[in-house]
Coordinates of C-alpha atoms and ligand atoms in Angstrom, one line a residue:
M702 CA 11.0 7.2 1.5
E703 CA 13.5 8.1 4.1
A704 CA 13.1 11.1 6.5
F705 CA 15.1 12.9 9.0
P706 CA 12.7 14.7 11.4
K707 CA 13.8 17.0 14.2
L708 CA 13.0 15.6 17.6
D709 CA 10.4 17.3 19.5
P710 CA 10.5 16.2 23.2
R711 CA 6.9 16.4 23.6
S712 CA 6.1 14.3 20.6
F713 CA 8.9 11.9 21.6
L714 CA 7.0 11.1 24.7
L715 CA 3.7 10.9 23.0
L716 CA 5.1 8.5 20.3
C717 CA 7.2 6.4 22.3
A718 CA 4.3 4.0 22.4
C719 CA 4.3 3.3 18.8
A720 CA 7.9 2.6 18.3
L721 CA 9.2 -0.2 16.1
P722 CA 12.1 -2.1 17.4
A723 CA 15.2 -1.1 15.5
L724 CA 16.1 -3.8 12.9
A725 CA 19.1 -5.7 13.2
L726 CA 21.2 -4.8 10.3
S727 CA 24.1 -6.5 8.6
F728 CA 25.8 -3.4 8.1
P729 CA 28.0 -1.8 10.8
F730 CA 25.9 1.3 10.5
S731 CA 22.6 0.8 12.4
P732 CA 20.5 3.8 12.8
L733 CA 18.5 4.1 16.0
D734 CA 15.4 5.1 14.1
N735 CA 14.8 2.7 11.1
Y736 CA 11.3 1.9 9.9
L737 CA 10.7 0.0 6.8
L738 CA 7.2 -0.6 5.7
N739 CA 5.9 -2.9 3.0
C740 CA 2.5 -0.8 2.4
G741 CA -0.6 -2.7 1.7
S742 CA 0.9 -6.0 2.6
S743 CA 0.4 -8.4 5.7
V744 CA 3.5 -10.1 5.0
D745 CA 7.1 -8.8 5.4
A746 CA 9.4 -8.3 2.3
V747 CA 13.1 -8.7 2.2
V748 CA 15.0 -6.3 -0.1
D749 CA 18.7 -6.0 -0.2
N750 CA 19.0 -7.7 3.4
R751 CA 16.4 -5.1 4.9
A752 CA 13.1 -6.5 6.1
F753 CA 10.1 -4.2 5.1
L754 CA 7.4 -4.9 7.6
G755 CA 3.8 -5.4 6.5
D756 CA 1.5 -2.5 7.6
A757 CA -1.8 -4.3 7.4
P758 CA -3.7 -5.0 10.6
G759 CA -1.8 -7.7 12.7
S760 CA 1.4 -7.1 10.8
G761 CA 4.6 -5.9 12.5
G762 CA 4.3 -2.4 10.9
S763 CA 0.7 -1.8 11.4
R764 CA 1.3 0.2 14.7
V765 CA 2.6 3.1 12.6
L766 CA -0.4 3.4 10.5
A767 CA -2.5 5.9 12.4
S768 CA -5.6 5.8 10.1
T769 CA -8.3 3.5 9.4
R770 CA -10.4 3.1 6.4
T771 CA -7.4 2.8 4.1
I772 CA -7.3 0.1 1.3
S773 CA -4.7 -2.5 0.7
L774 CA -4.1 -3.3 -3.0
N775 CA -2.4 -6.3 -4.5
D776 CA -1.0 -6.4 -8.0
A777 CA -2.4 -9.5 -9.6
S778 CA 0.4 -9.7 -12.2
P779 CA 3.5 -8.0 -11.0
A780 CA 6.2 -7.6 -13.6
L781 CA 8.9 -10.2 -13.3
G782 CA 11.9 -9.2 -11.3
T783 CA 10.3 -6.3 -9.4
P784 CA 11.1 -6.4 -5.7
Q785 CA 8.3 -7.8 -3.5
I786 CA 7.5 -4.2 -1.9
Y787 CA 6.1 -3.0 -5.3
H788 CA 3.6 -5.9 -5.3
T789 CA 1.3 -4.3 -2.9
A790 CA 0.1 -0.7 -2.1
R791 CA -2.0 1.2 0.2
A792 CA -4.6 3.6 -1.0
F793 CA -6.1 6.2 1.1
A794 CA -9.8 7.5 0.7
R795 CA -9.2 10.4 3.1
P796 CA -6.3 12.2 4.8
S797 CA -4.2 9.5 6.6
K798 CA -1.2 9.4 8.7
Y799 CA 1.8 7.3 9.3
V800 CA 3.2 8.2 12.7
F801 CA 6.8 7.1 13.6
E802 CA 8.6 7.5 16.9
V803 CA 11.9 8.9 16.5
R804 CA 14.4 8.5 19.3
D805 CA 17.5 10.2 17.8
R806 CA 17.7 13.8 17.2
G807 CA 19.1 15.2 14.0
T808 CA 18.2 14.8 10.5
H809 CA 16.3 11.9 9.3
M810 CA 15.7 10.4 5.9
V811 CA 12.3 9.6 4.4
R812 CA 12.1 7.6 1.3
L813 CA 8.8 6.9 -0.5
H814 CA 8.3 4.3 -3.1
F815 CA 5.5 4.7 -5.6
H816 CA 4.3 2.2 -8.1
R817 CA 1.2 2.3 -10.1
F818 CA -0.6 -0.8 -11.0
D819 CA -4.0 -2.0 -12.0
S820 CA -6.1 -3.3 -9.3
S821 CA -9.7 -4.6 -9.4
R822 CA -10.5 -2.9 -6.1
V823 CA -9.9 0.7 -7.1
E824 CA -10.1 2.4 -10.2
L825 CA -6.9 4.2 -11.0
G826 CA -8.0 7.2 -13.0
D827 CA -6.4 10.6 -13.1
V828 CA -5.4 10.3 -9.4
R829 CA -3.7 13.2 -7.8
F830 CA -2.6 13.6 -4.2
H831 CA -0.5 15.6 -1.8
V832 CA 2.2 14.4 0.6
L833 CA 3.3 16.2 3.6
V834 CA 6.4 15.1 5.6
D835 CA 6.7 16.7 9.1
G836 CA 4.5 19.8 7.8
Y837 CA 6.5 20.3 4.6
V838 CA 4.7 19.7 1.4
V839 CA 6.8 17.2 -0.6
L840 CA 4.5 16.4 -3.3
S841 CA 1.5 18.3 -4.6
N842 CA -1.1 17.0 -7.1
F843 CA 1.2 13.9 -7.5
S844 CA 0.0 11.0 -9.8
G845 CA 2.4 8.4 -8.9
E846 CA 4.1 9.2 -12.2
S847 CA 5.2 6.3 -14.7
A848 CA 2.9 3.4 -14.6
S849 CA 5.7 1.0 -15.6
R850 CA 8.5 1.7 -13.1
P851 CA 8.6 2.3 -9.5
V852 CA 9.3 5.8 -8.5
I853 CA 11.5 6.7 -5.5
K854 CA 11.4 10.0 -3.8
E855 CA 13.8 10.9 -1.2
Y856 CA 13.6 13.6 1.4
L857 CA 15.9 14.9 4.2
I858 CA 15.2 17.1 7.0
W859 CA 18.4 18.9 7.9
V860 CA 18.9 20.2 11.4
D861 CA 21.3 22.6 12.9
A862 CA 23.9 22.8 10.0
E863 CA 25.7 25.7 8.9
K864 CA 26.4 26.0 5.2
L865 CA 28.1 28.2 2.6
L866 CA 26.0 30.1 0.4
V867 CA 26.9 31.0 -3.1
D868 CA 25.3 34.4 -3.5
G869 CA 26.2 36.5 -6.7
G870 CA 29.6 34.7 -6.8
K871 CA 30.3 35.6 -3.2
L872 CA 30.6 33.1 -0.4
V873 CA 28.8 34.0 2.8
N874 CA 27.9 31.8 5.7
F875 CA 24.5 30.6 5.6
N876 CA 22.6 29.5 8.7
G877 CA 19.2 29.0 7.3
L878 CA 19.4 25.3 7.3
N879 CA 18.2 24.9 10.9
R880 CA 14.6 24.0 9.8
Q881 CA 14.8 22.7 6.3
A882 CA 13.5 19.8 4.2
L883 CA 15.5 18.8 1.4
E884 CA 14.6 16.7 -1.6
V885 CA 17.5 14.7 -3.2
S886 CA 17.2 15.6 -6.8
Y887 CA 20.6 14.1 -8.2
R888 CA 22.9 11.6 -6.7
V889 CA 25.7 10.7 -9.0
S890 CA 28.9 8.6 -8.9
V891 CA 31.4 10.3 -11.3
G892 CA 33.4 8.2 -13.6
G893 CA 32.2 4.8 -12.2
P894 CA 29.2 2.4 -12.6
K895 CA 26.0 2.6 -10.9
V896 CA 26.3 2.1 -7.1
T897 CA 23.3 0.1 -5.9
P898 CA 21.7 0.2 -2.4
F899 CA 23.3 -3.3 -1.7
N900 CA 26.9 -1.3 -1.6
D901 CA 25.7 1.6 0.4
S902 CA 25.3 1.7 4.0
L903 CA 22.3 4.0 3.7
W904 CA 20.8 2.0 0.7
R905 CA 21.3 4.9 -1.7
T906 CA 21.5 4.7 -5.5
W907 CA 24.3 6.6 -7.2
V908 CA 23.9 6.7 -10.9
P909 CA 26.7 7.2 -13.4
D910 CA 27.6 10.7 -14.4
D911 CA 27.4 10.1 -18.2
A912 CA 24.0 11.7 -18.6
Y913 CA 25.2 15.0 -17.1
L914 CA 28.6 15.4 -18.4
K915 CA 28.7 18.1 -21.1
S916 CA 31.6 16.6 -22.9
T917 CA 33.9 13.8 -22.4
Y918 CA 36.7 16.0 -24.2
G919 CA 39.7 16.4 -22.2
S920 CA 38.9 14.2 -19.3
E921 CA 39.3 10.5 -18.4
R922 CA 37.8 8.1 -16.0
V923 CA 39.8 6.6 -13.1
L924 CA 39.1 3.5 -11.2
F925 CA 40.8 2.7 -7.9
G926 CA 41.4 -0.6 -6.5
G927 CA 42.9 0.3 -3.2
R928 CA 41.4 1.2 0.0
I929 CA 39.6 4.4 0.7
K930 CA 41.1 5.8 3.6
Y931 CA 38.2 7.4 5.7
Q932 CA 39.6 10.0 8.0
E933 CA 38.3 11.4 11.3
G934 CA 36.9 14.7 10.5
G935 CA 36.4 14.0 6.8
A936 CA 33.7 12.1 4.8
S937 CA 32.5 8.9 6.6
R938 CA 30.9 5.9 4.7
E939 CA 27.5 7.4 5.6
V940 CA 28.5 10.5 3.7
G941 CA 29.6 8.4 0.7
P942 CA 30.3 4.8 0.1
D943 CA 33.6 3.4 -1.0
N944 CA 32.2 2.5 -4.5
M945 CA 31.4 6.3 -5.1
Y946 CA 34.8 7.4 -3.9
N947 CA 36.9 4.7 -5.8
S948 CA 35.9 6.2 -9.1
A949 CA 36.3 9.6 -10.6
R950 CA 36.9 11.7 -13.5
V951 CA 40.1 13.6 -14.0
I952 CA 41.9 16.2 -16.0
K953 CA 45.4 15.0 -16.8
S954 CA 48.5 16.7 -18.0
T955 CA 50.6 14.4 -20.0
N956 CA 53.2 16.6 -21.3
A957 CA 54.8 20.0 -20.4
T958 CA 51.6 21.9 -20.5
V959 CA 48.6 22.1 -18.2
P960 CA 45.4 21.5 -20.2
N961 CA 43.2 24.6 -20.7
I962 CA 39.9 22.9 -20.2
N963 CA 37.1 22.3 -17.7
M964 CA 35.1 19.3 -17.0
T965 CA 31.5 20.3 -16.7
W966 CA 28.3 18.7 -15.5
V967 CA 24.8 20.3 -16.1
F968 CA 21.6 19.2 -14.1
P969 CA 18.1 20.3 -15.1
V970 CA 16.6 22.2 -12.2
T971 CA 13.5 24.1 -11.4
G972 CA 14.1 27.8 -10.7
D973 CA 12.6 29.5 -7.6
Y974 CA 14.3 27.0 -5.4
K975 CA 17.6 27.1 -3.6
Y976 CA 19.8 24.0 -4.1
L977 CA 22.5 22.4 -1.9
V978 CA 25.2 21.1 -4.1
R979 CA 27.5 18.6 -2.4
L980 CA 30.8 17.8 -4.3
H981 CA 32.7 14.7 -3.2
F982 CA 36.6 14.4 -3.8
C983 CA 39.0 11.7 -3.1
D984 CA 42.4 11.9 -4.6
I985 CA 42.6 8.3 -6.0
A986 CA 44.6 9.5 -9.1
S987 CA 47.8 11.4 -8.1
I988 CA 51.0 9.6 -7.5
S989 CA 52.0 11.7 -4.7
L990 CA 50.6 14.4 -2.3
E991 CA 50.6 18.2 -3.1
L992 CA 50.6 17.8 -6.8
L993 CA 46.8 18.3 -7.2
Y994 CA 45.4 21.9 -7.4
F995 CA 42.3 23.0 -9.1
N996 CA 39.5 25.5 -9.5
V997 CA 35.8 24.7 -8.6
Y998 CA 32.9 26.5 -10.3
V999 CA 29.2 26.4 -9.5
N1000 CA 26.8 27.9 -11.9
G1001 CA 29.9 29.6 -13.3
F1002 CA 31.1 31.2 -10.1
L1003 CA 34.4 30.4 -8.9
V1004 CA 33.5 29.0 -5.4
S1005 CA 37.0 27.4 -4.7
K1006 CA 40.3 28.8 -6.1
D1007 CA 43.5 26.7 -6.1
F1008 CA 41.6 23.9 -4.2
D1009 CA 44.3 21.9 -2.4
L1010 CA 42.8 18.4 -1.7
S1011 CA 45.8 17.0 0.0
R1012 CA 45.6 19.8 2.7
V1013 CA 42.0 19.3 3.4
A1014 CA 42.3 15.4 3.5
N1015 CA 44.9 15.7 6.2
E1016 CA 47.8 15.0 3.9
V1017 CA 46.6 11.5 3.1
L1018 CA 46.0 10.1 -0.5
A1019 CA 42.6 8.4 -1.3
A1020 CA 41.1 10.3 1.8
P1021 CA 37.5 11.3 1.0
F1022 CA 36.4 14.8 1.5
Y1023 CA 33.4 16.8 0.6
A1024 CA 32.2 20.3 0.4
D1025 CA 28.6 21.8 0.4
F1026 CA 27.5 25.0 -1.5
I1027 CA 24.0 26.6 -1.6
V1028 CA 23.1 28.2 -5.0
E1029 CA 19.9 29.8 -6.2
G1030 CA 18.4 27.9 -9.0
D1031 CA 18.0 30.6 -11.7
N1032 CA 15.9 31.0 -14.9
S1033 CA 18.3 29.0 -17.1
G1034 CA 16.8 25.7 -15.8
I1035 CA 20.2 24.1 -15.1
L1036 CA 22.6 24.0 -12.4
S1037 CA 26.3 23.5 -13.6
V1038 CA 29.3 22.3 -11.9
S1039 CA 32.7 22.8 -13.3
I1040 CA 36.4 21.6 -12.4
G1041 CA 39.2 23.2 -14.1
P1042 CA 43.0 23.3 -13.6
S1043 CA 44.2 26.4 -11.5
N1044 CA 47.2 28.6 -11.7
Y1045 CA 49.0 26.3 -9.2
S1046 CA 48.4 23.1 -11.3
F1047 CA 51.5 21.1 -12.4
A1048 CA 52.4 19.7 -15.8
H1049 CA 52.7 15.9 -15.9
A1050 CA 50.1 15.6 -13.1
I1051 CA 46.4 15.3 -12.4
D1052 CA 45.0 18.7 -12.6
G1053 CA 41.2 18.3 -11.6
I1054 CA 39.2 15.5 -10.0
L1055 CA 35.5 14.9 -9.1
N1056 CA 34.2 11.7 -7.5
G1057 CA 30.6 12.5 -6.7
V1058 CA 27.8 15.0 -6.8
E1059 CA 24.7 15.3 -4.8
I1060 CA 22.1 18.0 -5.6
M1061 CA 19.3 18.6 -3.1
K1062 CA 16.5 21.0 -3.4
L1063 CA 15.6 23.1 -0.4
N1064 CA 12.1 23.9 0.6
N1065 CA 10.9 27.3 -0.5
S1066 CA 9.5 30.1 1.9
M1067 CA 6.1 28.3 1.9
G1068 CA 7.7 25.2 3.4
S1069 CA 7.2 23.4 0.2
L1070 CA 9.3 21.4 -2.3
D1071 CA 6.6 21.2 -4.9
G1072 CA 4.8 24.3 -5.6
E1073 CA 3.7 27.6 -3.9
V1074 CA 1.0 26.1 -1.5
C1075 CA 1.8 25.6 2.1
G1076 CA 1.0 22.4 4.3
G1077 CA -1.4 24.3 6.4
F1078 CA -3.4 25.2 3.6
I1079 CA -3.6 21.9 2.0
L1080 CA -4.7 20.3 5.4
K1081 CA -7.3 23.0 5.8
S1082 CA -8.7 22.7 2.3
W1083 CA -9.1 18.9 2.5
P1084 CA -12.9 18.4 2.2
R1085 CA -14.3 17.0 5.4
G1086 CA -17.1 14.3 5.0
N1087 CA -18.8 13.6 1.8
M1088 CA -16.1 11.7 0.3
G1089 CA -18.1 10.8 -2.7
V1090 CA -17.5 14.1 -4.2
V1091 CA -14.6 13.9 -6.6
V1092 CA -11.9 16.5 -5.6
P1093 CA -8.8 16.4 -7.5
L1094 CA -6.8 16.3 -4.3
V1095 CA -4.8 15.3 -1.5
A1096 CA -2.5 13.3 0.3
V1097 CA -0.5 14.5 3.2
I1098 CA 2.4 13.2 5.1
C1099 CA 3.4 15.2 8.3
L1100 CA 6.6 14.5 10.0
L1101 CA 6.8 16.0 13.3
L1102 CA 8.5 13.4 14.8
S1103 CA 5.7 11.8 13.2
I1104 CA 4.9 11.0 9.6
S1105 CA 1.3 11.4 8.3
V1106 CA 0.4 10.3 4.9
V1107 CA -2.8 11.6 3.7
M1108 CA -4.0 10.2 0.3
R1109 CA -7.1 10.4 -1.5
W1110 CA -9.2 7.4 -2.1
R1111 CA -8.5 6.3 -5.8
T1112 CA -5.2 7.3 -5.3
T1113 CA -4.3 3.9 -5.5
G1114 CA -1.9 2.0 -7.3
V1115 CA 0.5 3.9 -5.2
S1116 CA 2.8 1.6 -3.4
Q1117 CA 4.5 3.2 -0.6
T1118 CA 7.2 2.0 1.6
V1119 CA 8.6 3.9 4.3
A1120 CA 12.2 3.7 5.5
W1121 CA 13.7 5.5 8.4
T1122 CA 17.2 5.9 9.1
K1123 CA 19.5 8.4 10.8
L1124 CA 20.9 10.8 8.5
P1125 CA 24.4 10.8 7.1
T1126 CA 25.0 14.0 9.3
D1127 CA 28.7 13.3 9.4
M1128 CA 29.1 16.6 7.9
T1129 CA 31.3 17.1 10.9
E1130 CA 32.5 20.4 12.2
L1131 CA 35.9 19.6 11.3
S1132 CA 35.3 19.2 7.7
L1133 CA 32.9 22.1 7.7
K1134 CA 35.5 24.2 9.1
Q1135 CA 38.0 23.0 6.7
A1136 CA 35.6 23.7 4.0
R1137 CA 35.1 27.0 5.1
Q1138 CA 38.9 27.8 5.5
Q1139 CA 39.4 26.5 2.0
F1140 CA 36.6 28.4 0.5
R1141 CA 37.1 31.6 2.2
Ligands
NAG1764 C1 -3.5 21.2 -7.7 O1 -4.1 21.3 -8.9 C2 -5.2 22.2 -8.9 C3 -5.8 22.3 -10.3 O2 -4.8 22.4 -11.2 C4 -4.9 23.6 -8.3 O3 -6.0 24.5 -8.4 C5 -4.4 23.5 -7.0 O4 -3.9 24.7 -6.5 C6 -3.2 22.5 -7.0 N1 -2.9 22.3 -5.5 C7 -1.5 22.4 -5.2 C8 -1.4 22.1 -3.7 O5 -0.6 22.5 -6.0
NAG1765 C1 28.9 -4.2 -5.1 O1 30.3 -3.9 -5.4 C2 31.1 -4.7 -5.9 C3 32.5 -4.1 -6.1 O2 32.9 -3.2 -5.1 C4 30.5 -5.4 -7.2 O3 31.3 -6.3 -7.7 C5 29.2 -5.9 -7.0 O4 28.7 -6.2 -8.1 C6 28.3 -4.8 -6.3 N1 27.1 -5.3 -5.9 C7 25.8 -4.9 -6.2 C8 24.6 -5.7 -5.9 O5 25.7 -3.8 -7.0
NAG1766 C1 50.3 18.3 -24.8 O1 49.2 17.4 -25.1 C2 48.0 18.0 -25.6 C3 46.9 17.1 -25.7 O2 47.4 15.7 -25.5 C4 48.3 18.7 -26.9 O3 47.1 19.4 -27.4 C5 49.3 19.8 -26.8 O4 49.6 20.4 -27.9 C6 50.7 19.1 -26.2 N1 51.5 20.2 -25.8 C7 52.7 20.1 -26.2 C8 53.7 21.3 -25.7 O5 53.3 19.2 -26.7
NAG1767 C1 35.8 27.2 -16.9 O1 34.5 27.5 -16.4 C2 34.6 28.8 -15.8 C3 33.2 29.1 -15.2 O2 32.2 28.8 -16.2 C4 35.0 29.8 -16.8 O3 35.1 31.1 -16.2 C5 36.4 29.4 -17.5 O4 36.6 30.3 -18.4 C6 36.3 28.0 -18.0 N1 37.6 27.7 -18.4 C7 37.8 27.0 -19.8 C8 39.2 26.8 -20.1 O5 36.9 27.0 -20.5
NAG1768 C1 45.5 32.9 -13.1 O1 46.6 33.9 -13.2 C2 46.4 34.9 -14.0 C3 47.6 35.8 -14.3 O2 48.2 36.0 -13.1 C4 45.2 35.8 -13.4 O3 44.9 36.9 -14.4 C5 43.9 34.9 -13.3 O4 42.9 35.5 -12.8 C6 44.3 33.7 -12.6 N1 43.2 32.8 -12.6 C7 42.7 32.4 -11.5 C8 41.4 31.5 -11.7 O5 43.2 32.6 -10.3
NAG1769 C1 11.9 26.2 4.7 O1 10.9 26.1 5.5 C2 11.2 26.5 6.8 C3 10.0 26.3 7.7 O2 8.9 26.1 7.1 C4 11.5 28.0 6.7 O3 11.8 28.7 8.0 C5 12.6 28.2 5.7 O4 12.9 29.6 5.6 C6 12.4 27.7 4.4 N1 13.5 27.6 3.6 C7 13.8 28.6 2.6 C8 15.0 28.3 1.8 O5 12.9 29.3 2.2

């Protein structure tokens, strides 16, 4: 799990004492706040060049575990090939906390890894628990999901960003992201192979778009072997890696007519939440500047008409650009993104492109990403004492410059690793301004 908490100066002072040294990374991007924990273990584990510190007493990561009476679990027969971090887990018999000192203001990323396995120490029944991060409910009545495969949940706490809101087809400025938690629902590299954490400076996974593309009819994939030209003010590598930007799907005109088709991707979503849709563009397909114009639709609304990628990318080909939109999840249960030729599109040219999509769920008015119960209520309703009573409940992670993880005993089998990095907040003013102009 990765989290981006907002820094509270008071907490900052308090928590300084439990800071872990920033890890030396082999990547040029090294976040000031970076915590990686190998939960339930007394040894460190290295995954993709990152050292996950054991959190057992005496280990490098033990200082952040602020609770006692937790249980270390060991998978006696881990599946071959599963990373070492999934071979151990920490189970919690009562609300428990991890507390991380955060030195850098801004949005942070919290990534939680869960993996159920059989353990002789704890019976893994119908375990349910809640997880809070920085006061936000991120998981409620969670079971750890699939027994066979590790589950990774990723959250961002976004601070001080101004966004565009798609509201009934109209675009309005949206300033409501100042105190937000977001859950990454989808992270897709369009037209290319899966991008693994090894090839992403923030260790993200970008899955191929095939499962979400409505129809392959009328579009084609493009792979680019050249250099992605990151621009000052545009997207950075922390916004999206080369391997995502160097593939795309395009609409191409091969004769004297501009094709009258859309490329459409659909994503299952839960209604009752707002979603941030981040679209990544990089013109790796046109032979020259100012030949590519297209329309962008989100949930059927035209959110960008005659989009001119050359202009927003500072008149440079292969320069990445991204745009954010906020949409209401509706009762249809899907969120759709379409790209289609515009009235300005040229024949014998590329007439639509998309390189990547990210869809993030915004917390609801209860401050929750998973249900209609607020964090305060969960904390209050946690039964005190008498842990012998079986209550189908609770795990909490609070992130207020600190993370607390509260999990119920028998929750077990839940392996959890915590990683902290600074957010890809390179949604720079410039690119936002450009986006705003573009979409006005
Ligand atoms: C968890 O599930 C129980 C029983 O289904 C329900 O009463 C409770 O409200 C749920 N809690 C949360 C926080 O969703
Ligand atoms: C990283 O990307 C390169 C191509 O850019 C690819 O050949 C390699 O297999 C990737 N590595 C992993 C671990 O995904
Ligand atoms: C152009 O190509 C498309 C598909 O390749 C075809 O459907 C269309 O009829 C062609 N138009 C002309 C004018 O040849
Ligand atoms: C493309 O999608 C938009 C939004 O759903 C729709 O209005 C438009 O008619 C579509 N165009 C084509 C050619 O299907
Ligand atoms: C394209 O031009 C036609 C005719 O001028 C107009 O009716 C239509 O609304 C335009 N479509 C878009 C998406 O701008
Ligand atoms: C998310 O939670 C914060 C604080 O709990 C709240 O101020 C904000 O309005 C919530 N967001 C939405 C979209 O309801």
